[in-house]
Short mmCIF file of C-alpha atoms and ligand atoms in Angstrom, two decimals:
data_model
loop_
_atom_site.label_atom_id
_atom_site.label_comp_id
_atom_site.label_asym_id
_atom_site.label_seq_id
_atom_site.Cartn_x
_atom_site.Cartn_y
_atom_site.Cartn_z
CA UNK A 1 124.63 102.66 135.33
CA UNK A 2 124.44 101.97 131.61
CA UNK A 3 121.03 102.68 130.19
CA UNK A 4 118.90 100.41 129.15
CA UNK A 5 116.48 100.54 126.57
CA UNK A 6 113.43 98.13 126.83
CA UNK A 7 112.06 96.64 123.04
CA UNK A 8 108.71 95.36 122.85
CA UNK A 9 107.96 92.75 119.59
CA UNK A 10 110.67 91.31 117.86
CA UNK A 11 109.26 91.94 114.38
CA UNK A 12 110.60 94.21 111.44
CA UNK A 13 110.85 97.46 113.22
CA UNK A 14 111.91 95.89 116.84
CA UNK A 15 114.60 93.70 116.24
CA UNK A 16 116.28 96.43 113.51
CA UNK A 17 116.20 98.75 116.09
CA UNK A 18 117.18 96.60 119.27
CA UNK A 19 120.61 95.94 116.25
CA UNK A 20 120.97 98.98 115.17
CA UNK A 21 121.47 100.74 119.10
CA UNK A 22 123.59 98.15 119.88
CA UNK A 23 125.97 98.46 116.65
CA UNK A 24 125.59 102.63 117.07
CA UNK A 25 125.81 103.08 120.41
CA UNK A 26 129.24 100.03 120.50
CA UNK A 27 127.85 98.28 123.42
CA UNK A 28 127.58 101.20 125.64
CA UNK A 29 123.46 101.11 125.96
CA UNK A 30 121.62 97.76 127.49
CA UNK A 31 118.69 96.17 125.10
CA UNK A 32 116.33 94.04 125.96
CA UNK A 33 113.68 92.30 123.09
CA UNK A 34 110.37 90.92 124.94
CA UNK A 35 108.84 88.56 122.11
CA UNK A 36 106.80 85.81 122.72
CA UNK A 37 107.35 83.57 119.15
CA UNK A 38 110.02 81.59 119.03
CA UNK A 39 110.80 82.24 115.65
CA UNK A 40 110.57 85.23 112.84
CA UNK A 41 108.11 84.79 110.23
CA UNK A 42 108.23 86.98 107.35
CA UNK A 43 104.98 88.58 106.33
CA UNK A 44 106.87 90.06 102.81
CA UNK A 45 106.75 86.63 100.36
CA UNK A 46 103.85 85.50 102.59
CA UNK A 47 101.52 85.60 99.59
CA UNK A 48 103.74 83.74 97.75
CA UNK A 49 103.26 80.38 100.06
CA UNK A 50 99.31 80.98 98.84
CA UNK A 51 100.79 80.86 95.47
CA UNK A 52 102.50 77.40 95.96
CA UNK A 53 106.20 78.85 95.09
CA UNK A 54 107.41 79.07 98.85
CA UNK A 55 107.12 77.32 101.64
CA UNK A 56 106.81 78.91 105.13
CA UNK A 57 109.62 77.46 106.52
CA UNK A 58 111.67 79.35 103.69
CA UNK A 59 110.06 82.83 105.42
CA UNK A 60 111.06 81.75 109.17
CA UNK A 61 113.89 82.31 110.92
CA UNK A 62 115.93 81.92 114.17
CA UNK A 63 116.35 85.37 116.17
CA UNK A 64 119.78 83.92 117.87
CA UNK A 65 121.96 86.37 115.76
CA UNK A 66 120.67 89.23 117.71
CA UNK A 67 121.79 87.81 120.93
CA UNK A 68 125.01 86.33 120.06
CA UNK A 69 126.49 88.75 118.15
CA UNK A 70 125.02 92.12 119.19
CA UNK A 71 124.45 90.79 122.84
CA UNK A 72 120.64 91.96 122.81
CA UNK A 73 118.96 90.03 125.76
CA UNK A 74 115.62 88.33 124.10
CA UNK A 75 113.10 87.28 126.69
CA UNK A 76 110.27 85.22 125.18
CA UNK A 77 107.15 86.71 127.24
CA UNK A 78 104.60 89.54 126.13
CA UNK A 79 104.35 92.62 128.17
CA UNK A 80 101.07 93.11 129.51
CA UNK A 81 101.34 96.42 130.66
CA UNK A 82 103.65 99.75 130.57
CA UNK A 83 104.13 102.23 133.02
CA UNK A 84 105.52 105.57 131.38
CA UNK A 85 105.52 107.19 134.20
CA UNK A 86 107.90 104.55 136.39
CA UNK A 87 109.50 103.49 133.37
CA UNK A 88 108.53 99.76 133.81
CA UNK A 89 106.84 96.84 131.87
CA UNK A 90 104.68 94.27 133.49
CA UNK A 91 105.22 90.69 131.31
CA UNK A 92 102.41 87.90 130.64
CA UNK A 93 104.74 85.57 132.86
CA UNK A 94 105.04 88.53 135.91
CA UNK A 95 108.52 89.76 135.74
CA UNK A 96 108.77 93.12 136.14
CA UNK A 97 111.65 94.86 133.88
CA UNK A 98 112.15 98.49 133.85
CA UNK A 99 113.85 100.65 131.46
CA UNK A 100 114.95 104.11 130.83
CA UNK A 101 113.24 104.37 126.99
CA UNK A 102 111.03 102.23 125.69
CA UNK A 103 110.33 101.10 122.37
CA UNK A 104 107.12 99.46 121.05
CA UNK A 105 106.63 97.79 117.42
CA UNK A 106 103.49 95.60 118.01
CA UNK A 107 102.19 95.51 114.37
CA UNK A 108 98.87 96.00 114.23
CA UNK A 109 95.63 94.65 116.38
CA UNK A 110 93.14 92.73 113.88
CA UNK A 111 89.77 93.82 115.11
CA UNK A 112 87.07 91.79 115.14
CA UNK A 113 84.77 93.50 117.50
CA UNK A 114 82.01 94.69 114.75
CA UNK A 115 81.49 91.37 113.30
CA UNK A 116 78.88 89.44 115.72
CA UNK A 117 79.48 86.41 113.05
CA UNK A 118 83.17 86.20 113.64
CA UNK A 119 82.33 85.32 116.78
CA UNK A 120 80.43 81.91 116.59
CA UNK A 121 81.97 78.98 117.48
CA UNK A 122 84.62 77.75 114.63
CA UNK A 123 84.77 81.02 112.78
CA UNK A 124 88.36 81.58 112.67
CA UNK A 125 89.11 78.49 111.41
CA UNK A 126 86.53 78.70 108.49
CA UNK A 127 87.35 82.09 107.63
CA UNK A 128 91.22 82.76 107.86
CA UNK A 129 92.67 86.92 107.56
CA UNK A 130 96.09 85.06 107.22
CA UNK A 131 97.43 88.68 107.29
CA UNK A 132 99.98 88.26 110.35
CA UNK A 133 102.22 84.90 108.89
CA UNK A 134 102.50 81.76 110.40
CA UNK A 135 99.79 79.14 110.93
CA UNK A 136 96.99 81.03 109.47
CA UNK A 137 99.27 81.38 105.53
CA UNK A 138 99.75 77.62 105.79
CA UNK A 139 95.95 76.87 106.82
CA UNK A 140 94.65 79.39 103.53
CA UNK A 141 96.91 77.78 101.47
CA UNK A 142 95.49 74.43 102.92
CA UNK A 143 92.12 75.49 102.73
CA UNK A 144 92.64 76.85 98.19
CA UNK A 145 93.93 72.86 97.69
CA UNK A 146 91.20 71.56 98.96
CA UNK A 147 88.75 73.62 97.12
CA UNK A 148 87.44 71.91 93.79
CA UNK A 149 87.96 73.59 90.49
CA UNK A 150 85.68 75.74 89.75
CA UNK A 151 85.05 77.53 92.99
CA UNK A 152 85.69 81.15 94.28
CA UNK A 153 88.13 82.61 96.03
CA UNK A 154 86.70 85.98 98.11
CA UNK A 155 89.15 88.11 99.29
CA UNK A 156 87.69 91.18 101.79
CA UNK A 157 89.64 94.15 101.82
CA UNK A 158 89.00 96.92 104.59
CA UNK A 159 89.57 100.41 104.03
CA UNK A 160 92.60 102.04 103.99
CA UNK A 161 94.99 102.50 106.14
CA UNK A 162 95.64 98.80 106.64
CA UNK A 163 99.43 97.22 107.02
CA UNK A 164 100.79 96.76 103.98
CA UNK A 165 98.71 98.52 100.85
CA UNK A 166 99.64 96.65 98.23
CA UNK A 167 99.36 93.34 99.73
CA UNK A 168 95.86 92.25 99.03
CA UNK A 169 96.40 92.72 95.25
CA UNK A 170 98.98 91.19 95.49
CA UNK A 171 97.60 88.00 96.79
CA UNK A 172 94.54 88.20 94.69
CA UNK A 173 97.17 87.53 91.54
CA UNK A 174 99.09 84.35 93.37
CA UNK A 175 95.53 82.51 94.06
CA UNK A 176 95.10 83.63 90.23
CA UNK A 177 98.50 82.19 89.39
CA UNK A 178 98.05 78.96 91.58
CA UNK A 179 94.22 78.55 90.00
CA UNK A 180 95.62 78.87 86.34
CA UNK A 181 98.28 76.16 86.98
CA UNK A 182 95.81 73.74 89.01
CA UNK A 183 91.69 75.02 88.61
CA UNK A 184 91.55 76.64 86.04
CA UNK A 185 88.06 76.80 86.35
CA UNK A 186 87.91 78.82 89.86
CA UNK A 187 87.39 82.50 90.64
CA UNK A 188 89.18 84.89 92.72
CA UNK A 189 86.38 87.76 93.79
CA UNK A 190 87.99 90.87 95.67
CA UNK A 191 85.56 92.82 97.54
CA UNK A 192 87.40 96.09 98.57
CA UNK A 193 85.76 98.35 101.14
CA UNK A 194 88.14 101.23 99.08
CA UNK A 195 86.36 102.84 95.84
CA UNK A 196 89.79 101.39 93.92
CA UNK A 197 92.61 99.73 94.59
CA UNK A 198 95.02 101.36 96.83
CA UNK A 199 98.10 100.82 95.29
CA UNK A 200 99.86 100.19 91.91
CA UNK A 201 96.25 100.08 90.71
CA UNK A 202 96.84 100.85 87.60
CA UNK A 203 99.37 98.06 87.44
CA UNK A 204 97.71 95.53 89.54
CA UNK A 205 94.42 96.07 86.92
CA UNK A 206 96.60 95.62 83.93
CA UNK A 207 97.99 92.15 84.96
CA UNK A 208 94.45 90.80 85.97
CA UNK A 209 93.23 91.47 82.41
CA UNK A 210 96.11 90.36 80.63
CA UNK A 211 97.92 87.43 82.60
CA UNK A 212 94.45 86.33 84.02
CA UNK A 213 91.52 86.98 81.84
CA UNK A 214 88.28 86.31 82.89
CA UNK A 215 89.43 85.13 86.16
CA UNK A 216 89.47 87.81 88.61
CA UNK A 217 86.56 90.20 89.40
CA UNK A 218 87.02 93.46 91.22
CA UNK A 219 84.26 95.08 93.55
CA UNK A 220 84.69 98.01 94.57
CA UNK A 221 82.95 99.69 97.98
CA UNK A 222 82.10 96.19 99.26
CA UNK A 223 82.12 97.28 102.98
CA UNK A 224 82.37 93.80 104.64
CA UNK A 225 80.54 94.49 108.16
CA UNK A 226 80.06 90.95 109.24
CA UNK A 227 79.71 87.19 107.90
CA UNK A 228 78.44 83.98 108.10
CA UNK A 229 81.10 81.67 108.88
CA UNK A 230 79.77 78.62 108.25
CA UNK A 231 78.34 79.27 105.18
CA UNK A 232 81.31 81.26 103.65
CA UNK A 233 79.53 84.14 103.50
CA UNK A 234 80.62 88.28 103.09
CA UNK A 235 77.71 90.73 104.20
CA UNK A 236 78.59 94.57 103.24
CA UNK A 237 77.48 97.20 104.96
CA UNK A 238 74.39 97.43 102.41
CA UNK A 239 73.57 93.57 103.21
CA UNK A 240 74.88 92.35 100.15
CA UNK A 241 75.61 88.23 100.76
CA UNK A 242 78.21 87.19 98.80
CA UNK A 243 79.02 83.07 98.98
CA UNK A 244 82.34 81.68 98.34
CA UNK A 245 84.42 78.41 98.66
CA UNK A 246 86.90 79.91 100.37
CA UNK A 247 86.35 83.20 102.13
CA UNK A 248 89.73 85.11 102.96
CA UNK A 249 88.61 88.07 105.50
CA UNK A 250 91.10 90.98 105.92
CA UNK A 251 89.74 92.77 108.90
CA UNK A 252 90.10 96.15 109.45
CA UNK A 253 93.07 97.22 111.88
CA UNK A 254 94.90 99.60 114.62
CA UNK A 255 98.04 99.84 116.45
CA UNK A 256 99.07 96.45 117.97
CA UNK A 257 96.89 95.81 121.72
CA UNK A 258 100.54 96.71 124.26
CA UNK A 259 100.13 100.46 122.33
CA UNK A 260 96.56 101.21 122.72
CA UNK A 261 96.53 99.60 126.50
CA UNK A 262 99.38 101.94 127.04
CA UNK A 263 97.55 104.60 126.05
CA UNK A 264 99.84 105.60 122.99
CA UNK A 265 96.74 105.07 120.01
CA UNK A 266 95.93 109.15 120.17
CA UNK A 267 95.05 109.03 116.30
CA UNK A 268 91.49 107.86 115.81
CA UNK A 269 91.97 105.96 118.85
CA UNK A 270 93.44 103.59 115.97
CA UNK A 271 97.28 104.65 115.69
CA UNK A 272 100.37 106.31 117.70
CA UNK A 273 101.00 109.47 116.42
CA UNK A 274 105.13 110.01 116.98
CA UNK A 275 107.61 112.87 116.44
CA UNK A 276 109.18 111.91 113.38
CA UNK A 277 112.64 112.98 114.28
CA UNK A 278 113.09 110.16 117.36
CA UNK A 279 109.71 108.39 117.07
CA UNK A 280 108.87 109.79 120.45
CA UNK A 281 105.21 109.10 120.92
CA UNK A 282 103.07 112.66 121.40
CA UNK A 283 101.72 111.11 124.17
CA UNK A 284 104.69 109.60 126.62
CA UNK A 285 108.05 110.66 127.30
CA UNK A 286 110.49 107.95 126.76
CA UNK A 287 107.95 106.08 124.92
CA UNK A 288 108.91 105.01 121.42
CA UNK A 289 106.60 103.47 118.65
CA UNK A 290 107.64 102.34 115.06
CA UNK A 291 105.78 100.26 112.64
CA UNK A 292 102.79 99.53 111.82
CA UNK A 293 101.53 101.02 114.97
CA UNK A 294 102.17 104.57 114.08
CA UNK A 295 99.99 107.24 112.92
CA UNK A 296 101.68 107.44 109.81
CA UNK A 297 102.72 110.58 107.63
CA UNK A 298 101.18 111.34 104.05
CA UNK A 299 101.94 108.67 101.46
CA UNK A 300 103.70 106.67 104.03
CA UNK A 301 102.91 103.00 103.36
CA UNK A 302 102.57 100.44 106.80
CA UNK A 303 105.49 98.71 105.41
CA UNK A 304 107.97 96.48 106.62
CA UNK A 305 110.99 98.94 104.59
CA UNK A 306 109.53 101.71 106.68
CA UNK A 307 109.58 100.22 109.71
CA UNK A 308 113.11 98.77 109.57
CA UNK A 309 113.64 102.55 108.59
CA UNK A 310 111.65 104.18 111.67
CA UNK A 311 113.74 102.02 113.62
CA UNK A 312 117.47 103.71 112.06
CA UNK A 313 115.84 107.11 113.04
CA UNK A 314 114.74 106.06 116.33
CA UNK A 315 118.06 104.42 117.09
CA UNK A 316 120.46 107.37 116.01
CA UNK A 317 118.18 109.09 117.87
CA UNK A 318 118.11 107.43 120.76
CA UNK A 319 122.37 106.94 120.85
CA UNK A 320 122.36 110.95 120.22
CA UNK A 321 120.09 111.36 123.70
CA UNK A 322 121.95 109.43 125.87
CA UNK A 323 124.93 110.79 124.37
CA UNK A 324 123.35 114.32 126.01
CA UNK A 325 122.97 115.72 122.70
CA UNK A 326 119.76 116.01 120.05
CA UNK A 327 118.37 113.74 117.17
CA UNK A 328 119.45 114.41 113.35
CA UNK A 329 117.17 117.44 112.27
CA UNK A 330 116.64 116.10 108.79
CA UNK A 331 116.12 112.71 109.01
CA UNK A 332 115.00 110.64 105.38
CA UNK A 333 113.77 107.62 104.46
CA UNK A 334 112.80 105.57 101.72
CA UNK A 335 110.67 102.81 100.33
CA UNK A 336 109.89 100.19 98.00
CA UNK A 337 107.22 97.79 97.91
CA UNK A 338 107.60 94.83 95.81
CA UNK A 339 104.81 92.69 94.44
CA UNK A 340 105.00 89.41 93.20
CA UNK A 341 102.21 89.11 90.12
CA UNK A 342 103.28 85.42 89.60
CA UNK A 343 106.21 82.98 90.75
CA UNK A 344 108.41 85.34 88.71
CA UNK A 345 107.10 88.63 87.82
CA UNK A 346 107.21 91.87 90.00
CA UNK A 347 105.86 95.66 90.33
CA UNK A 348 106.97 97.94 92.84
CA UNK A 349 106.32 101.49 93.78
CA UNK A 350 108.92 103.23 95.61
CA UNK A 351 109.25 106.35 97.74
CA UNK A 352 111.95 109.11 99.62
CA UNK A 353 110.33 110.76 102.77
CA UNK A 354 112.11 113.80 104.02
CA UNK A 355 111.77 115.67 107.35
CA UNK A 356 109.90 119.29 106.80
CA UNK A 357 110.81 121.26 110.34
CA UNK A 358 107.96 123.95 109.14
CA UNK A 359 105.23 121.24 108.99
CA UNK A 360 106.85 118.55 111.50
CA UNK A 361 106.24 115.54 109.15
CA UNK A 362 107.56 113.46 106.71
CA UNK A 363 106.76 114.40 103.12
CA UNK A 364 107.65 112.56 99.83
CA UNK A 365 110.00 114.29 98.27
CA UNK A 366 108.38 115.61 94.88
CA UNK A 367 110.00 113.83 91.91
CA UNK A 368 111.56 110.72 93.78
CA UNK A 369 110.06 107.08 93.58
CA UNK A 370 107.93 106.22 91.55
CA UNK A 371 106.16 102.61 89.90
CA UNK A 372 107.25 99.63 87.39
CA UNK A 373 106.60 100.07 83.90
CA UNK A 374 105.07 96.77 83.58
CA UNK A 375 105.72 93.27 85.41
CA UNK A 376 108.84 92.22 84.66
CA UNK A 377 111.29 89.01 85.70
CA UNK A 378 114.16 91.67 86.72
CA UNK A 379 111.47 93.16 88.95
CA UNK A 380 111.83 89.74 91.10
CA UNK A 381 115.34 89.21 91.06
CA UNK A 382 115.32 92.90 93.12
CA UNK A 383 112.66 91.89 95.35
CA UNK A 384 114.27 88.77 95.97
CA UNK A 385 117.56 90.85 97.37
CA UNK A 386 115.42 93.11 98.83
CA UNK A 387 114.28 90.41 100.94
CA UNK A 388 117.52 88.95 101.77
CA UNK A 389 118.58 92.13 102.65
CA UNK A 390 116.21 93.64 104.78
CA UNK A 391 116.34 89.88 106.98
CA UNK A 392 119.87 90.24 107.04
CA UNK A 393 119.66 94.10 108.36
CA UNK A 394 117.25 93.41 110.97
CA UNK A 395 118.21 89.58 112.06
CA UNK A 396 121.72 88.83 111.06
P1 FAD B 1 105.69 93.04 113.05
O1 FAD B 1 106.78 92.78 112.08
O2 FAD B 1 104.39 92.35 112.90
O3 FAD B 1 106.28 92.74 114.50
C1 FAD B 1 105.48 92.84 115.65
C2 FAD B 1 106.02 91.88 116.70
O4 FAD B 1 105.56 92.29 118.00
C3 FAD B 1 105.53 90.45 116.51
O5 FAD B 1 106.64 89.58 116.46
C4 FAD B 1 104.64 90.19 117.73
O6 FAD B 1 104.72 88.84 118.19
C5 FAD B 1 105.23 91.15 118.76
N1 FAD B 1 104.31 91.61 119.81
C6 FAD B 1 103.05 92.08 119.68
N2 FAD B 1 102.53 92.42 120.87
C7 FAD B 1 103.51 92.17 121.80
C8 FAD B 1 103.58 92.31 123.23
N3 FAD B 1 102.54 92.77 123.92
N4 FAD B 1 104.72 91.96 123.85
C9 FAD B 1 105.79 91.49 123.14
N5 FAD B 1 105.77 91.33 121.79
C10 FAD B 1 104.64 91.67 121.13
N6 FAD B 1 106.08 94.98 103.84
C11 FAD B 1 107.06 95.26 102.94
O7 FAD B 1 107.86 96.19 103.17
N7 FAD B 1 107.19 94.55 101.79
C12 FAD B 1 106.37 93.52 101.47
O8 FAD B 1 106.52 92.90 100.42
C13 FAD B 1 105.32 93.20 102.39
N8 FAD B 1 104.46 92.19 102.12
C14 FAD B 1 103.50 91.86 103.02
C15 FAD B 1 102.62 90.82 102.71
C16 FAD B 1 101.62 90.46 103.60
C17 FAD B 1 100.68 89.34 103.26
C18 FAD B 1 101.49 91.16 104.83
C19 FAD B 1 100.43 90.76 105.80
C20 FAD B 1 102.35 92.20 105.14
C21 FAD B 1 103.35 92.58 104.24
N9 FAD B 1 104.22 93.65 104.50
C22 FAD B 1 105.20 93.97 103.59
C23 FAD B 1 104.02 94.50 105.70
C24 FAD B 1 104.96 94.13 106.86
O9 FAD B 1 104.80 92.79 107.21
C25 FAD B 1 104.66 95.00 108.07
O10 FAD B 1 104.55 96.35 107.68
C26 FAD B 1 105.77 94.85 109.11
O11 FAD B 1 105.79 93.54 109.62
C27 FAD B 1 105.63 95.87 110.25
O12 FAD B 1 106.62 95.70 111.22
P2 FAD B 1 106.25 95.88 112.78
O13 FAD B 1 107.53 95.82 113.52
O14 FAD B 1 105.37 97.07 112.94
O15 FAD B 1 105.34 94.62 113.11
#
């Protein structure tokens, strides 16, 4: 019988690497995609619907590609459960489908459980995380018109490591961008539970003073341990309250629920530690786990680049297996995070992540990647392609 390899999520690192076996392996291995949304919304631009520049409906899009060209069966359920063992997955709606590997790119699990106010009645839709796009972008962006000039903005970051590092800043500049144009009155407040900002800091701080004087303030080891809904409200860890018109609550996260269920989230009980050569989880045979779900390796961002690029790795891999033979000993990969400081203007910081068989990691290669000089209008012409790109390599 043909093998058949069993995806679970049809996100960045899923779908690339349900397309990528099937181009690889020319038909000759079975995928299957379990995804429950109907559509593909992408999280990368996401910030930039806050800003007022995009729509959401310019970030979703249809997964039929997958199935009519590449012949990738997509079956619109979540799995509930995995059995490693048996080699079979358990869906929401009670098929059972089994599988000979298994892949699983979940994204990440917000959690919630520490924050007693987040539970109250009506909490999630007074305080949005809007950090998983859809809905919850459209409702923030909703939630910034409504709020009268000269309000505040808090945005609550949780420490590090969180999907997608530079992504808070980045936000925190298109509510500055969309406040200059329309209040110019209001605040944006970002209370990060880091002691500085994780990425492109440097840069990020530089654009706040100069494009946005006076307008954003940045706290640094504001622990955000709960909230008061209702009243907008950000307590830290040291009970500092902090009010705002519109609260914006990153929580902190862990490898999406299917992984940890499954028994995959061996890192800090939080993330899926993998061998880097096939994305083999440490903890399953014929379990796979890219993403946002994975334990990741030093100065490896929670990116979508990186997980379209855990997927190539995992599906050479995989093709090589069935094949009878072993994965690529020296895989590497590469990234670059783009981050839109206005409608126009971008940073980036990029990276190149090569295998080292002596340490069994990933490492950045010394001297590669790198930041921006300064924002500049080039900068989002590239991230523009970028985009295009990387939903053409993992949809089209
Ligand atoms: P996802 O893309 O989230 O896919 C997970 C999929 O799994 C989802 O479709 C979900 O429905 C499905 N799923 C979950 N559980 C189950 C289950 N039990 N059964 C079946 N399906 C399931 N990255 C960049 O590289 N560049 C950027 O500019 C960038 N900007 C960002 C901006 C914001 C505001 C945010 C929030 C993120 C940004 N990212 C960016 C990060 C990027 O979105 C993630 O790193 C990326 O989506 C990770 O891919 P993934 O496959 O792990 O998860």
């Amino acid at each position: 019988a043909r093998p058949h390899v069993l995806v679970v999520g049809g996100g960045y690192g899923g779908a690339s690497a349900a397309r990528y076996i099937r181009m690889w392996s020319e038909g000759s291995i079975d995928v299957t995609i379990v995804e429950p949304e109907a559509q593909f919304v992408s999280c990368p631009l996401s910030n930039l619907v806050l800003g007022g520049s995009r729509q959401i409906a310019d970030l979703t899009m249809p997964r039929d590609g997958l199935a009519s060209r590449y012949g990738i069966r997509i079956v619109r359920d979540s799995v509930e459960a995995i059995d490693a063992q048996n080699r079979t997955a358990r869906l929401a709606g009670g098929q059972i489908l089994t599988f000979d590997r298994a892949i699983l790119s979940p994204g990440v699990e917000l959690l919630w459980d520490g924050m007693p106010g987040m539970a109250k009645a009506g909490a999630h839709e007074a305080v949005l995380h809007a950090w998983k796009a859809g809905p919850q972008t459209v409702a923030l962006r909703a939630q910034l018109e409504a709020m009268p000039d000269g309000g505040v903005f808090a945005l609550a970051i949780p420490l590090a490591p969180y999907r997608c590092p530079p992504g808070p800043y980045e936000r925190a500049c298109q509510v500055a961008h969309y406040f200059q144009k329309a209040k110019p009155r209001s605040k944006v407040l970002i209370l990060d539970a880091n002691d500085d900002v994780v990425s492109k800091g440097a840069l990020f701080k530089r654009v706040w003073t100069e494009r946005y004087p006076g307008m954003i303030e940045y706290r640094n080891n504001f622990k955000t341990v709960d909230v008061d809904a209702g009243a907008r409200t950000a307590i830290s860890e040291l009970d500092d309250k902090v009010r705002a018109d519109v609260l914006n609550l990153i929580p902190p996260q862990r490898a999406g629920k299917i992984a940890v269920q499954a028994g995959l989230a061996n890192a800090n009980k939080r993330w899926c530690e993998v061998d880097f050569l096939s994305f083999e989880s440490t903890q399953a045979k014929n379990i796979h786990v890219l993403g946002d779900a994975i334990q990741v390796a030093p100065m490896m961002p929670k990116s979508a680049h990186m997980a379209n690029q855990h997927a190539k790795v995992c599906a050479a891999a995989i093709v090589d297996m069935f094949a009878g033979g072993a994965p690529n000993a020296a895989p590497m990969l590469t990234n670059t995070c783009y981050s839109f400081v206005s409608d126009k203007d971008v940073i980036h910081v990029a990276s190149v992540h090569a295998y080292d068989a002596a340490k069994k990691t990933l490492l950045a290669v010394p001297g590669s990647g790198g930041v921006s000089t300064a924002a500049a209008e080039l900068e989002g012409v590239y991230a523009m392609n970028w985009a295009r790109n990387i939903w053409s390599d993992t949809l089209a």
